[in-house]
């Protein structure tokens, strides 16, 4: 294959809220504006920064920096615990604005999404996409506040649109097509390309590719057979040229939760209610995605840095709160009980489409399905966890709901339950 650049008019727009959580807090609290702000899911000695303001980034603080290190880098930095209702509001406002332009909207995470304008350009969105992009920026400020900013990228495929959205942060708007593609690549490094990490960079370097332009000019055969040694190479060959290869849904492989403890502990009275909450919310995620699991992994990170991991494949699938909790407890009880735990979590795997809509010959199976459905309906109607385990209810204030990153399916469920 010897593809040229995609000469199609750009119809994909990538929108990225700048430092979303920190910016939302600065919008809500004017006294924070212009100051270095960091957001963490839980304030504790072991917490890390999940997002930070541009003022903090300018001082050298990055996402993932531990709080104790951030204080050294930026002594005046203000640390705030995440406030999910604020971010839910921002997410829903952004989604509403995006859907007003096209039904083809995909949220890539809580703070960024894609509008596909294909099929809307003749009758609905007849203006230039640059004009629409600036209008979205204006509507964002009108609907959420003057401190809210977003980057907009416009291109013929999702990859280039995301790349364009990151060229001039914060509050930029950039356009990439076949006319300026090579000029854009000439100013970047391999690590500036979305999806290229240090491991991919090393693979490319080993084959004599050190710049995005060299990457673009490499043959499909080289990328497929020698660099990536799989179809991934062919996908990169097309992606770099502006052809869409990222629109297909990926198969879900894991569903799980994790929790960083406020204090390290080996005490069951402290650990088990929190682990039970993780099991309950993992089961909720499974049902929301309409899947069941056969495998379960339970892990813990100790104070010493050592790790405990236990996994098991079960004979039948499971999805209910009680079924996952029983299996979680079975695996967790095999941990070294003399060691203090710093964080832990669980993940379900070997996922299959749910069969809960089919009646079973076994009354016990039907009762489990009916009870689970009834509890879910009550919690959906009254919000949050109106019905939950007694232990979880007692300790619920200390197991704060985290804001999930990546895909937004679980976040949509949290919005529904709010």
Tab-separated table of N, CA and C in Angstrom, residues 21-23 25-26 32-33 35-39 49 51-57 61 76-80:
chain	number	residue	atom	x	y	z
A	21	UNK	N	-10.452	19.650	36.372
A	21	UNK	CA	-10.878	19.707	37.774
A	21	UNK	C	-10.352	20.956	38.463
A	22	UNK	N	-9.076	21.278	38.203
A	22	UNK	CA	-8.492	22.463	38.830
A	22	UNK	C	-9.162	23.733	38.321
A	23	UNK	N	-9.455	23.779	37.020
A	23	UNK	CA	-10.102	24.967	36.453
A	23	UNK	C	-11.518	25.126	36.990
A	25	UNK	N	-12.539	24.208	39.923
A	25	UNK	CA	-12.402	24.736	41.288
A	25	UNK	C	-12.057	26.221	41.262
A	26	UNK	N	-11.230	26.648	40.320
A	26	UNK	CA	-10.903	28.075	40.215
A	26	UNK	C	-12.113	28.880	39.750
A	32	UNK	N	-8.954	31.319	44.146
A	32	UNK	CA	-7.947	30.359	43.689
A	32	UNK	C	-7.362	30.730	42.330
A	33	UNK	N	-7.974	31.682	41.641
A	33	UNK	CA	-7.552	32.003	40.282
A	33	UNK	C	-6.156	32.621	40.274
A	35	UNK	N	-3.493	31.015	40.998
A	35	UNK	CA	-2.645	30.360	41.993
A	35	UNK	C	-2.432	28.896	41.624
A	36	UNK	N	-1.318	28.300	42.077
A	36	UNK	CA	-1.094	26.868	41.815
A	36	UNK	C	-2.047	26.017	42.650
A	37	UNK	N	-2.839	25.215	41.971
A	37	UNK	CA	-3.850	24.391	42.630
A	37	UNK	C	-3.666	22.943	42.185
A	38	UNK	N	-3.728	22.022	43.118
A	38	UNK	CA	-3.670	20.592	42.816
A	38	UNK	C	-4.898	19.906	43.356
A	39	UNK	N	-5.367	18.891	42.621
A	39	UNK	CA	-6.541	18.121	43.036
A	39	UNK	C	-6.122	16.683	43.283
A	49	UNK	N	-1.253	13.835	42.845
A	49	UNK	CA	-2.009	14.861	42.132
A	49	UNK	C	-2.675	14.232	40.902
A	51	UNK	N	-4.861	16.088	38.931
A	51	UNK	CA	-4.834	17.181	37.959
A	51	UNK	C	-4.366	18.431	38.688
A	52	UNK	N	-3.800	19.351	37.931
A	52	UNK	CA	-3.323	20.583	38.565
A	52	UNK	C	-3.509	21.750	37.607
A	53	UNK	N	-3.557	22.931	38.153
A	53	UNK	CA	-3.781	24.130	37.353
A	53	UNK	C	-2.540	24.442	36.523
A	54	UNK	N	-2.709	25.315	35.542
A	54	UNK	CA	-1.573	25.692	34.704
A	54	UNK	C	-0.517	26.449	35.503
A	55	UNK	N	-0.940	27.134	36.554
A	55	UNK	CA	0.026	27.817	37.404
A	55	UNK	C	0.931	26.796	38.107
A	56	UNK	N	0.359	25.645	38.511
A	56	UNK	CA	1.160	24.591	39.145
A	56	UNK	C	2.048	23.900	38.115
A	57	UNK	N	1.525	23.684	36.911
A	57	UNK	CA	2.325	23.054	35.861
A	57	UNK	C	3.530	23.912	35.505
A	61	UNK	N	5.028	20.958	38.548
A	61	UNK	CA	4.181	19.896	39.092
A	61	UNK	C	3.480	19.187	37.929
A	76	UNK	N	3.891	26.813	47.785
A	76	UNK	CA	2.647	27.563	47.962
A	76	UNK	C	1.450	26.907	47.283
A	77	UNK	N	1.632	25.704	46.787
A	77	UNK	CA	0.554	25.032	46.074
A	77	UNK	C	-0.600	24.704	47.028
A	78	UNK	N	-1.820	24.893	46.533
A	78	UNK	CA	-3.025	24.624	47.324
A	78	UNK	C	-3.578	23.270	46.909
A	79	UNK	N	-3.732	22.356	47.867
A	79	UNK	CA	-4.249	21.019	47.589
A	79	UNK	C	-5.712	20.936	47.980
A	80	UNK	N	-6.537	20.469	47.058
A	80	UNK	CA	-7.963	20.303	47.309
A	80	UNK	C	-8.372	18.859	47.048
